[in-house]
XYZ file of C-alpha atoms in Angstrom:
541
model
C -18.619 28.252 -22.874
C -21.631 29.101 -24.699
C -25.398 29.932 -23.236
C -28.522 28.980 -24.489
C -31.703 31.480 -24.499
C -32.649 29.789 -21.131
C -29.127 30.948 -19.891
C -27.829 26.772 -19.464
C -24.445 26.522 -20.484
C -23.695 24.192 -23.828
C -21.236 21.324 -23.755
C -18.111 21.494 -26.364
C -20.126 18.921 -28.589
C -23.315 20.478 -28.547
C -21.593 23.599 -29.848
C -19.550 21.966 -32.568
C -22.849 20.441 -33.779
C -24.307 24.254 -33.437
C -21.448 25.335 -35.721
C -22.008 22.211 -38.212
C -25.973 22.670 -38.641
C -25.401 26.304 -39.170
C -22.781 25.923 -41.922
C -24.740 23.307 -43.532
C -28.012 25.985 -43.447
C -25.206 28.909 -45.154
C -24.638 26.149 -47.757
C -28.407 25.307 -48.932
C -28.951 28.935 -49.291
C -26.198 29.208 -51.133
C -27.250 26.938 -53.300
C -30.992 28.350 -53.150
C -29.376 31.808 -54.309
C -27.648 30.191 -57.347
C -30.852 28.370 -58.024
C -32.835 31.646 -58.139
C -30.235 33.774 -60.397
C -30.121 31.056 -62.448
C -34.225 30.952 -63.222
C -34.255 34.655 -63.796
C -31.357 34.359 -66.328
C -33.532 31.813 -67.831
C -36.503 33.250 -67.520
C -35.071 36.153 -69.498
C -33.488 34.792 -71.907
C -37.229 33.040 -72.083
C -39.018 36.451 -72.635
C -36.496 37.203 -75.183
C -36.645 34.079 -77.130
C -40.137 34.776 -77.220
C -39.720 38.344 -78.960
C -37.123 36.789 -81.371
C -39.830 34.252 -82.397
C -42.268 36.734 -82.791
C -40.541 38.398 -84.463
C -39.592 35.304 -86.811
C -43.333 34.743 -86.972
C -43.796 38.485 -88.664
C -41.386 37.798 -91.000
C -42.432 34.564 -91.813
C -45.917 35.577 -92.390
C -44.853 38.566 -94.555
C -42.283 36.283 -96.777
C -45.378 33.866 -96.755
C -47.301 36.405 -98.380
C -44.710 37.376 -100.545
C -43.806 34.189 -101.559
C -47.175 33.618 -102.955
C -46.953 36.486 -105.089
C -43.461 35.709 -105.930
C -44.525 32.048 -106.887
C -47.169 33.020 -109.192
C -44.552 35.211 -111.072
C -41.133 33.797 -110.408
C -41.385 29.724 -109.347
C -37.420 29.401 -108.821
C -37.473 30.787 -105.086
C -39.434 28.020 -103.935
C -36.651 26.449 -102.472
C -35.474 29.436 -100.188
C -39.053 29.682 -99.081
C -38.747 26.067 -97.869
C -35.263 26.180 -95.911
C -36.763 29.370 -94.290
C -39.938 26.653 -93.181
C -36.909 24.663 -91.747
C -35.091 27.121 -89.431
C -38.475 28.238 -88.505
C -38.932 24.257 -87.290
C -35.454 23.999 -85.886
C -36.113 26.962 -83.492
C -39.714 26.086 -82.349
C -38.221 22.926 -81.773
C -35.100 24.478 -79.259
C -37.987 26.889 -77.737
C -39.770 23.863 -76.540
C -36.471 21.998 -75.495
C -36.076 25.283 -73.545
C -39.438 25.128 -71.727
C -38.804 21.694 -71.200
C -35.844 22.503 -69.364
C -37.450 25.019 -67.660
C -40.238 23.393 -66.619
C -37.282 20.368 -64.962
C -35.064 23.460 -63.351
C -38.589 24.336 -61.658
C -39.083 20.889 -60.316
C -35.520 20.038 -59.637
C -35.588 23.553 -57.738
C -38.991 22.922 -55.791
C -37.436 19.352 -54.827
C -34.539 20.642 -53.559
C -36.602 23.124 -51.352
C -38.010 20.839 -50.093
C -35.658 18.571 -48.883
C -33.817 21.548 -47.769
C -36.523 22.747 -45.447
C -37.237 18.836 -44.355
C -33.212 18.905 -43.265
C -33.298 21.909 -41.483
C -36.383 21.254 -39.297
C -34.562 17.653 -38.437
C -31.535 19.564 -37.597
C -33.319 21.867 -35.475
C -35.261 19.508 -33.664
C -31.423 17.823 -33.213
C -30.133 20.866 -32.049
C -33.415 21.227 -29.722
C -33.054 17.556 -28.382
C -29.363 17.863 -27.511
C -30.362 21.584 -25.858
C -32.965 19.544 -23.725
C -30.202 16.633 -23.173
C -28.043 19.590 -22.085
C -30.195 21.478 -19.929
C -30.561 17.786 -18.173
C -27.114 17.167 -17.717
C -27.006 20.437 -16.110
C -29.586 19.660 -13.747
C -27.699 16.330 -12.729
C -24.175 18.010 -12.349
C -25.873 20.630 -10.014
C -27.298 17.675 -7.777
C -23.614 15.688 -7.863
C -22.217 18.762 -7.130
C -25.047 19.307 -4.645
C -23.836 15.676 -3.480
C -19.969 15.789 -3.781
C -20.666 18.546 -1.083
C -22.541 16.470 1.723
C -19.941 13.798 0.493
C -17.157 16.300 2.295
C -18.898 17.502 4.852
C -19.201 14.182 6.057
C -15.662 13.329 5.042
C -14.282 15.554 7.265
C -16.703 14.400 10.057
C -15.751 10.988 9.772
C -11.794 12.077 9.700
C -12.445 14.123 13.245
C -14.079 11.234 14.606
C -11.640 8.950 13.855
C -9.282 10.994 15.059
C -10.484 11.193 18.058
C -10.852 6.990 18.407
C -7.614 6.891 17.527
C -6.384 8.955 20.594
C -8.868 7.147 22.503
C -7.408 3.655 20.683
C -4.178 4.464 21.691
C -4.511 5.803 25.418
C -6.616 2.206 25.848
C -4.185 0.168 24.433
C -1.345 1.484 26.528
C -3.582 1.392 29.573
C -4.237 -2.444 29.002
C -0.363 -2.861 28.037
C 0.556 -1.093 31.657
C -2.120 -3.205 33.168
C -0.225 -6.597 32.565
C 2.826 -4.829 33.859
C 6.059 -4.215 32.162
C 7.372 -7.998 32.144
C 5.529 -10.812 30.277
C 5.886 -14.512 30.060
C 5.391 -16.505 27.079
C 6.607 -20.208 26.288
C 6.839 -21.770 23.417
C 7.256 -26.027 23.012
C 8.640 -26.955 19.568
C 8.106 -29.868 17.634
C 10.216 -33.449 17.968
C 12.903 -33.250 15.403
C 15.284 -35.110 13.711
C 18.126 -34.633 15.731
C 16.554 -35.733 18.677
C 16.708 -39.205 18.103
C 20.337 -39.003 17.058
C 23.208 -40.490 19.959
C 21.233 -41.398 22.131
C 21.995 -45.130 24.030
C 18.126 -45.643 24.738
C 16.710 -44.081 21.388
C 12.818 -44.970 22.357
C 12.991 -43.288 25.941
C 15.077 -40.154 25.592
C 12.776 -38.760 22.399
C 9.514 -39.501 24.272
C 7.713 -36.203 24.659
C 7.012 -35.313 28.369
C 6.455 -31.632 27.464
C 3.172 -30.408 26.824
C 0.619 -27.620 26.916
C -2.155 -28.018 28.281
C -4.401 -25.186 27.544
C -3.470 -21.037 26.434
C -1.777 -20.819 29.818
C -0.705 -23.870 31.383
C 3.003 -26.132 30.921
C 2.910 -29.574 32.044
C 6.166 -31.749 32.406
C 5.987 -35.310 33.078
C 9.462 -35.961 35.282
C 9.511 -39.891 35.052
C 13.469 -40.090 35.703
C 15.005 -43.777 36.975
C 15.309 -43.943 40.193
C 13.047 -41.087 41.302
C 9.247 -40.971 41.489
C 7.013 -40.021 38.486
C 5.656 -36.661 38.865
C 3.889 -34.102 37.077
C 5.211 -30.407 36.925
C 2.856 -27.342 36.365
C 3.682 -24.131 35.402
C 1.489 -21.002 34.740
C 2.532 -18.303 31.800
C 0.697 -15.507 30.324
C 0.698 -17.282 26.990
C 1.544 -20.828 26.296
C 2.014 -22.343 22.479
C 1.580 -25.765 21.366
C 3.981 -27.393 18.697
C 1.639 -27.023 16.185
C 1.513 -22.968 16.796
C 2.575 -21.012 13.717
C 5.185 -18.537 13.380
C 1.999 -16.073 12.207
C 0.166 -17.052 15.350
C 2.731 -15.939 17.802
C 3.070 -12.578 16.248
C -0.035 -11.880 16.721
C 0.366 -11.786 20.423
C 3.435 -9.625 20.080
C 2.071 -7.096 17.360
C 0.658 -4.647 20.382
C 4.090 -4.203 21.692
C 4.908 -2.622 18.575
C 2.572 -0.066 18.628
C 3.556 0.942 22.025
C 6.850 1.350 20.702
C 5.556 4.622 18.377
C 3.306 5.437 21.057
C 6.592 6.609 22.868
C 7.209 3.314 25.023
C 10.841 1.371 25.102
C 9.860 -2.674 24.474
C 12.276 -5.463 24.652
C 11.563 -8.759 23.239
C 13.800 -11.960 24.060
C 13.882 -15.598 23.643
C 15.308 -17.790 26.132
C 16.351 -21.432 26.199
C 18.701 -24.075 25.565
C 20.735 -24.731 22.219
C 18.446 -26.218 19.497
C 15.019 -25.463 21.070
C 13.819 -22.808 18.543
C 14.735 -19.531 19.831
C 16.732 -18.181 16.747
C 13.728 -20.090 14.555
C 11.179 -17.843 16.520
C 13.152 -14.650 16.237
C 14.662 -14.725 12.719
C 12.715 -17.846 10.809
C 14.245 -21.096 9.604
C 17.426 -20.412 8.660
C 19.973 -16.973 9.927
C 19.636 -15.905 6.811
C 16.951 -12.903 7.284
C 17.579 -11.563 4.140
C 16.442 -14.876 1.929
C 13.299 -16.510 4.460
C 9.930 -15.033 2.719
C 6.330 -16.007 3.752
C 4.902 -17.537 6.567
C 7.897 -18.823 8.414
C 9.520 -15.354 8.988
C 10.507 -15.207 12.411
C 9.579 -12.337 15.318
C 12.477 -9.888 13.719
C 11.507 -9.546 10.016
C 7.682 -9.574 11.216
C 8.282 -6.924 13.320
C 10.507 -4.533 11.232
C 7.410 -4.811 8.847
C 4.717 -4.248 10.986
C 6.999 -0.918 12.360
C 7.485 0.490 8.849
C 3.655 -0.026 8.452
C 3.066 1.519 11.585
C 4.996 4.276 10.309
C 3.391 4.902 6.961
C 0.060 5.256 8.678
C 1.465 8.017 10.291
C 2.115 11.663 8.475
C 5.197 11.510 6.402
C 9.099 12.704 8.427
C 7.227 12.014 11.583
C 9.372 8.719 12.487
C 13.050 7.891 11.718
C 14.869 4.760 12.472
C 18.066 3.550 13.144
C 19.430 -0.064 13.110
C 22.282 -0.929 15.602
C 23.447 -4.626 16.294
C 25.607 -6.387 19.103
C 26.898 -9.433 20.216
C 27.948 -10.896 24.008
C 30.419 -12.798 23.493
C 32.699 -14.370 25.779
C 31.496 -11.501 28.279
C 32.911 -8.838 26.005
C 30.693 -6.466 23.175
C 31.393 -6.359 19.869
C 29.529 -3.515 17.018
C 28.513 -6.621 14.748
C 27.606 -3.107 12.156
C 31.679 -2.336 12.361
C 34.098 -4.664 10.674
C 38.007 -4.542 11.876
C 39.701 -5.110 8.946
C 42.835 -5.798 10.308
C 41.537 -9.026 12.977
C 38.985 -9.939 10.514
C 36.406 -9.149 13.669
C 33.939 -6.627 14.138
C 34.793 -4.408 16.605
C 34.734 -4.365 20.302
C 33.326 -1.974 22.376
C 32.546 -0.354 25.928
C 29.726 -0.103 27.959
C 29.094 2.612 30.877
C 26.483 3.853 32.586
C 25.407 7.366 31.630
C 24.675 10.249 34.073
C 21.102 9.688 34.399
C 21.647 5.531 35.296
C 21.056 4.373 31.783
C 23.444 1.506 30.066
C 25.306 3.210 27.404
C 27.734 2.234 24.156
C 29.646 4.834 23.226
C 30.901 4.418 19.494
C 28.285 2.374 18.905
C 27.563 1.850 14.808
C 24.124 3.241 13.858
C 22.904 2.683 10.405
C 19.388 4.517 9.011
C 16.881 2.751 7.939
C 13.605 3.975 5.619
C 11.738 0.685 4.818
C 11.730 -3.445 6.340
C 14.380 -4.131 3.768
C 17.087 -2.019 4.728
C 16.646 -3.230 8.629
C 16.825 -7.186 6.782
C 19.862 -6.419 5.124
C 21.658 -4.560 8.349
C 20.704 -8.024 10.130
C 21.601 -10.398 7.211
C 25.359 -8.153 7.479
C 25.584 -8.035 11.283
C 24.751 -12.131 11.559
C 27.233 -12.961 9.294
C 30.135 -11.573 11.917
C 28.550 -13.543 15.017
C 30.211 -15.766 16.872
C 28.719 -19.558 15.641
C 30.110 -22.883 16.651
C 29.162 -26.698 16.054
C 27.915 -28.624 19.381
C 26.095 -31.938 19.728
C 23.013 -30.502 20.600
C 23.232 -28.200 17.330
C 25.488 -28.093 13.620
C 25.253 -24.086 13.855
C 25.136 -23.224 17.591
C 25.129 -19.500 18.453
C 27.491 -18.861 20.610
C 27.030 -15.321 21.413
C 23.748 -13.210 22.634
C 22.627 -10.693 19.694
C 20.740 -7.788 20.427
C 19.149 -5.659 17.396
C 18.015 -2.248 18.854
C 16.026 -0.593 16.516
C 15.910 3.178 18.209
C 12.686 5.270 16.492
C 12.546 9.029 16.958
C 9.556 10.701 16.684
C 10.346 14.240 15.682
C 8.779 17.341 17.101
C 5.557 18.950 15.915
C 4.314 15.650 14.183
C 2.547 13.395 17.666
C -0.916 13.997 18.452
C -1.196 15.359 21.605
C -4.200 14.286 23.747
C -5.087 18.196 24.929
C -4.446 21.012 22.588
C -2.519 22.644 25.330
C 0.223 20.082 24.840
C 1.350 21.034 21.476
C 3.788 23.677 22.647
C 5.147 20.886 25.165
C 6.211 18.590 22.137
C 9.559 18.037 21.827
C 12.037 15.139 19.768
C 11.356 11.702 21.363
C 13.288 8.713 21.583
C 12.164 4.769 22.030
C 13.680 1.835 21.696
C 12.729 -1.677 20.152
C 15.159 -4.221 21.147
C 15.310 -7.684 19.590
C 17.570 -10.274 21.480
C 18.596 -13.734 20.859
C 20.001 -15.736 23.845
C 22.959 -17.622 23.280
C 21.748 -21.561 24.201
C 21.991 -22.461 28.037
C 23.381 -25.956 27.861
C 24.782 -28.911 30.333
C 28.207 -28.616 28.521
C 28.361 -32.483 29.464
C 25.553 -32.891 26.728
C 26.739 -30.237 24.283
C 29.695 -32.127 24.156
C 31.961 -28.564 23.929
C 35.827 -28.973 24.524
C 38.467 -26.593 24.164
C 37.759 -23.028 23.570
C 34.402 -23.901 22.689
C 33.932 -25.185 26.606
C 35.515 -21.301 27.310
C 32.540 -20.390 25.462
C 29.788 -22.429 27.177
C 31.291 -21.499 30.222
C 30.914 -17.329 29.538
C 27.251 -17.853 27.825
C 26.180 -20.209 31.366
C 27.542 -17.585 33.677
C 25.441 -14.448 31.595
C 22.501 -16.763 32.102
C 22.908 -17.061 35.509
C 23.672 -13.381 35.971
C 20.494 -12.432 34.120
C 18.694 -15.214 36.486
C 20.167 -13.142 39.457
C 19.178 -10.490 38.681
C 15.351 -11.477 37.937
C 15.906 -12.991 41.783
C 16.659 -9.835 43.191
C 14.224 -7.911 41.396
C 11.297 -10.585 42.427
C 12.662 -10.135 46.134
C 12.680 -6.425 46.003
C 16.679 -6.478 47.007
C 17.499 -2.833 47.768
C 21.059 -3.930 45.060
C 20.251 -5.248 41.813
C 23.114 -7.290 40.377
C 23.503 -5.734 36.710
C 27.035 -5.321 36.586
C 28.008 -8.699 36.853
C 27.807 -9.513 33.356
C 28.019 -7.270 30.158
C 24.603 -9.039 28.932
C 22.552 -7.431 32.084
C 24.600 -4.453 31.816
C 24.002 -4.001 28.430
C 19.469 -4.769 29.445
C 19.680 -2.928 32.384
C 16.831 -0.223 30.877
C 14.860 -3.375 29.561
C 15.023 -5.745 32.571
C 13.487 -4.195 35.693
C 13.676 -0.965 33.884
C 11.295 2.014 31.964
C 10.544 -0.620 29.090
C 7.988 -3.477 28.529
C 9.442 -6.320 28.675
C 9.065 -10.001 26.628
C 10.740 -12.871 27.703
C 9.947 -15.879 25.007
C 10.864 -19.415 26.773
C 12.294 -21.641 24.288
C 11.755 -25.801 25.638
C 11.841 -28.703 23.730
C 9.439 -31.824 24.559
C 11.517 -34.747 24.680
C 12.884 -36.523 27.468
C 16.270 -36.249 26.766
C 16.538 -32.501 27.519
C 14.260 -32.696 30.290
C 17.070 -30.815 32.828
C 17.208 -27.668 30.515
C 13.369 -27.645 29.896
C 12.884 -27.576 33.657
C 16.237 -24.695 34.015
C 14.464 -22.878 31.296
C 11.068 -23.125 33.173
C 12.393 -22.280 36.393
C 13.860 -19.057 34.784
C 10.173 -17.853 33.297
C 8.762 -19.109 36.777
C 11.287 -16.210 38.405
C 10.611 -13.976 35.538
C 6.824 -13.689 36.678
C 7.669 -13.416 39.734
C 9.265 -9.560 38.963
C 7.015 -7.318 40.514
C 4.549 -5.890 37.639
C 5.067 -1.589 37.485
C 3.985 0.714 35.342
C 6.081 1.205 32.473
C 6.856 5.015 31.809
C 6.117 6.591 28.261
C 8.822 8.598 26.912
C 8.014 12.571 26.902
């Protein structure tokens, strides 16, 4: 970097235009230099030319004279005389040529001066413009520089403030989760479909809707049975959703429950109803396939593995991990849906205990790592091609088993914000869980139309209900014995029903007549749900 006189530093450009005007200025006085040597060459050869005619002159004049005497005595010289006359011509002749010459060198010269002296003052007054241009740009990088500064400071002010709302974010959000208590109620009323107008000996009466909601909160069922009196049926939830609700819409009311789940809080969400009334449509999408269903009918599980892994990049990098694990219920027994038996075809079955400090434990359980929402898709897409699925009246591709995804997020040491600095060298490794579960349908098996081992079946998934339904019942009456172990399925949600976790129990109903019994079972069972005494949930430390 060069410096000007003033001491401003000059740019790379304005230097290499320094370097051209000056080599340019080396150049003309070259030039001028050759110019000058040459007019003193020619102005000597001038002064010499001049001696050499005046010294031709002499002669001349003395051969003139001579000649004259010569003529009057000898006449044949004439002609010598007269030649003499002509070189004498010749030369005068080159001497002017030569001055003529001169005199063009001189002008030629004086030109060129000229325009040499006109170039150089442009090319200073360049140079002087780009120095002021410089000096300029120096003055405006100082004030950026000046700016970029105050641009920091405040930068970093704005990052400790939002810091700070962000601990204050998070301790209010968990305050307001705690506040609606660890179990919540929502219901959801699909749409009439097709297959509800199929079989059916009074086609008009038994697709009627009777199932409706009335406002955010509010279920009304209009029980117009033969041979009993027409009555209306109300029923109160935290959240009710119309037919026309979108799969984008009911996420919206689950997304908090997420963020609890890194802010070191177990969360459990399920749907419950009968077969065909939407529950694996709310938690997976259309179709089973969670692997293929894009856009804005992806159902509670793919949502939520997104939002999670969004959750997570927001966060500083190796401060979450997460592993995938899947089960099924089936026929009262667990199976690893992540473990395939190659020799039964089957995935494989496993135990459950209860651990040493009261929590529901499978040991052996499969758990697969997961970095990003695809890899948790895929694990699903594998483990729901093992369950348990069966054809019914009701339903073409029953489930016949209750799946439970448990995706288990550790939050490693060192990496949470504590809310005191005091609490940093408290931190250690923490553990939540985010389970996803899908109800096998609860079903009159008169209307499923189920024989065989498929009634077996029925009759296992009806008696988990009813187990789970106990146990809500003694947890809403405070019963000093809580009925977990009677079935594998409340075994296996022991820590999410009643437990340390927020729980989210989606109803599943459908509107038409026809399946008014297991709109008003399913009901019934949210009714009891609400009924669960609201505690505090604890946050994992």
């Amino acid at each position: 970097m060069r410096f000007t006189t003033s001491g401003q530093s000059m740019s790379p450009a304005a230097i290499n235009m320094h370097l051209v005007y000056q080599e340019r200025i080396k150049q003309l006085e070259h030039k001028l230099r050759v110019k000058e040597e040459n007019i003193v060459v020619l102005k000597t050869e001038n002064a010499i030319l001049h001696l050499k005619l005046a010294e031709c002159l002499n002669q001349t004049l003395v051969c003139s004279l001579g000649d004259t005497e010569m003529y009057d005595h000898n006449g044949p010289h004439n002609n010598e005389h007269r030649s003499i006359d002509a070189a004498i011509g010749k030369l005068s002749l080159a001497v002017q040529d030569l001055k003529h010459n001169l005199q063009s060198l001189r002008v030629f010269i004086t030109e060129e001066w000229k325009q040499y002296q006109n170039q150089l003052k442009d090319h200073i007054q360049s140079l002087l413009n780009h120095l002021q241009e410089l000096q300029y740009s120096s003055q405006c990088l100082e004030g950026m520089n000046e700016k970029i500064l105050t641009l920091e400071q405040s930068l970093s002010e704005v990052h400790e403030k939002y810091r700070t709302e962000k601990l204050r974010r998070k301790i209010l959000h968990n305050n307001l989760i705690e506040l609606k208590g660890n179990i919540r109620v929502f219901c959801r009323i699909r749409p009439c479909l097709p297959f509800d107008k199929q079989k059916s000996f009074n086609l008009q009466e038994s697709s009627k809707e009777i199932t409706f909601a009335l406002d955010d909160e509010t279920v009304l069922v209009k029980c117009n049975r033969p041979g009993h009196l027409a009555v209306d049926k109300i029923f109160h939830f935290e959240r009710v959703f119309s037919p026309c609700e979108t799969q984008c819409g009911i996420f919206e009311e689950v997304r908090p429950l997420i963020t609890s789940v890194l802010d070191g809080y177990n969360v459990c969400i399920m749907a419950y109803g009968q077969t065909g009334s939407g529950k694996t449509h709310t938690m997976m999408g259309p179709h089973s396939d969670a692997g293929t269903e894009s856009g804005a009918e992806l159902g509670l599980i793919p949502r939520t593995a997104e939002e999670l892994f969004r959750l997570i990049l927001e966060r500083p990098a190796g401060c979450h991990s997460v592993e995938v694990s899947i089960v099924e219920v089936y026929n009262n027994e667990i199976y690893d849906l992540l473990a395939y038996d190659r020799c039964t075809e089957l995935s494989v079955k496993r135990d459950i205990i209860t651990s040493k400090d009261g929590k529901s434990d499978v040991p052996s359980l499969t758990y697969e790592s997961a970095s990003n929402t695809e890899e948790v898709l895929n694990l699903v897409q594998k483990g729901l091609e093992l369950r348990v699925k069966h054809s019914t009246l009701i339903h073409a591709n029953s489930s016949r088993s209750h799946l439970v995804v448990t995706l288990t997020i550790t939050t490693h040491a060192g990496f949470d914000e504590p809310k005191h600095a005091s609490d940093w060298q408290n931190q250690k490794s923490v553990e939540t869980k985010l389970q996803l579960v899908d109800l096998a349908g609860s079903e009159c098996v008169g209307m499923s139309g189920v024989q065989g081992a498929a009634l077996r079946e029925a009759s296992f998934i009806n008696r988990s209900l009813s187990a789970l339904s106990d146990v809500l019942a003694a947890l809403s009456e405070r019963r000093s014995h809580v009925p977990y172990r009677n079935s594998k399925l409340t075994h296996l949600l022991q820590d999410s029903i009643g437990g340390d976790a927020k729980l989210l129990i989606m109803l599943c109903i459908s509107p038409c007549q026809k399946f008014i019994t297991e709109s008003l079972q399913t009901l019934g069972f949210g009714t009891r749900a609400c009924q669960v005494p609201r505690v505090p949930v604890k946050k994992r430390h």
